[in-house]
């Protein structure tokens, strides 16, 4: 899929914006002899097709063809802390996604409770100071397929997440172009896709003005040094470091400044969590207050040993993986080889910043033959630690229980 580069945008040394002359086919079709993979889910059908048929994407686990839900195969996370763009997960609510974007006529509109309504060109946006952040983009429902009892929604394994170095401009600098009027409370973000059925609510997400102006919330035009893949939001997407991906609106084309809190479906009904510790409740529990999902919580994974592995006794094994702190950095990652009875700190890799994946590794030696359960847990800089028991809520959000990998030593 050749993406034609437009040369010489005056604001960028690199050529990051496609000319938009090539149309993408977004509804990939099944191949004849489809490759499949098995996800380790307790309840859902586990077999999923693997496909490289989506534009600008390598082999991905197909959760749904249309609108695309593509999961990153877990072995990709063992290769490094940055998830390659062509293996980065994809999630859209509606299938009516533009297949072609003309970068010369594209505009980002800012309207609502502003001093001056503006429609910014990509050149005007890219002329603002550039900023960069390494940050994890994780779906609220990552690992939903592991929820018991089962809940409605995409049955993701653990691959509805990815880490990238995002380059863009500060949301605050963009908003200043329009000027936020006093009394504004939220900004509402919208992308270019349309609801598939008339009457379906357009995908709209809002952030508080204070959050949007914090200098960290970004409008990104590049990911890992390249223009955004079409399915990851070309030409512009919102990046909200430390917060769940639902706020990271793709193909951002419209910002409305609101003087009242947003009560649209995607804020008030969908993407809400129980207002309880760890967003935990009992199935069917009544009287639970729900609030919009927000900050991420710490998680960690073993990436080079899979369940059922047979490891030799008496020699050192390097066990490694990655962790992220959620809304703050990774403070510590510990490993247990006895199912959580005792824990030992692991060695952390280089920090790429507090919102990034971080590598960890540890040497493990099994003295005696037998079955062992490996567990890894992350503590973040805010002192939050992954819990030993699972949380539950009806949307399957915010899973961050310590994961177990059963192996045998021989
Ligand atoms: N325009 C638009 N932006 C969107 C969505 C969407 O449906 N439309 N989905 C959100 C959700 S729920 C997720 S998990 C992330 C996924 O980002 P990715 O496809 O780049 O991995 O995009 C977010 N931004
Ligand atoms: Mo999501």
mmCIF file with all atom_site columns, C-alpha atoms and ligand atoms in Angstrom, residues 89 91 93 138-141 156 245-246 271, ligand 2:
data_model
loop_
_atom_site.group_PDB
_atom_site.id
_atom_site.type_symbol
_atom_site.label_atom_id
_atom_site.label_alt_id
_atom_site.label_comp_id
_atom_site.label_asym_id
_atom_site.label_entity_id
_atom_site.label_seq_id
_atom_site.pdbx_PDB_ins_code
_atom_site.Cartn_x
_atom_site.Cartn_y
_atom_site.Cartn_z
_atom_site.occupancy
_atom_site.B_iso_or_equiv
_atom_site.pdbx_formal_charge
_atom_site.auth_seq_id
_atom_site.auth_comp_id
_atom_site.auth_asym_id
_atom_site.auth_atom_id
_atom_site.pdbx_PDB_model_num
ATOM   1  C  CA  . UNK A 1 89  ? -3.808  -2.654 17.709 1.00 0.00 ? 89  UNK A CA  1
ATOM   2  C  CA  . UNK A 1 91  ? -10.229 -0.298 17.428 1.00 0.00 ? 91  UNK A CA  1
ATOM   3  C  CA  . UNK A 1 93  ? -16.734 1.719  16.827 1.00 0.00 ? 93  UNK A CA  1
ATOM   4  C  CA  . UNK A 1 138 ? -4.613  0.827  26.061 1.00 0.00 ? 138 UNK A CA  1
ATOM   5  C  CA  . UNK A 1 139 ? -8.254  0.019  25.397 1.00 0.00 ? 139 UNK A CA  1
ATOM   6  C  CA  . UNK A 1 140 ? -10.445 0.238  28.503 1.00 0.00 ? 140 UNK A CA  1
ATOM   7  C  CA  . UNK A 1 141 ? -11.539 -3.308 27.701 1.00 0.00 ? 141 UNK A CA  1
ATOM   8  C  CA  . UNK A 1 156 ? -9.902  -9.096 23.731 1.00 0.00 ? 156 UNK A CA  1
ATOM   9  C  CA  . UNK A 1 245 ? -7.542  4.978  24.896 1.00 0.00 ? 245 UNK A CA  1
ATOM   10 C  CA  . UNK A 1 246 ? -11.224 5.824  24.610 1.00 0.00 ? 246 UNK A CA  1
ATOM   11 C  CA  . UNK A 1 271 ? -17.179 3.864  29.046 1.00 0.00 ? 271 UNK A CA  1
HETATM 12 MO MO1 . LIG B 2 .   ? -11.262 1.057  23.631 1.00 0.00 ? 2   LIG B MO1 1
#
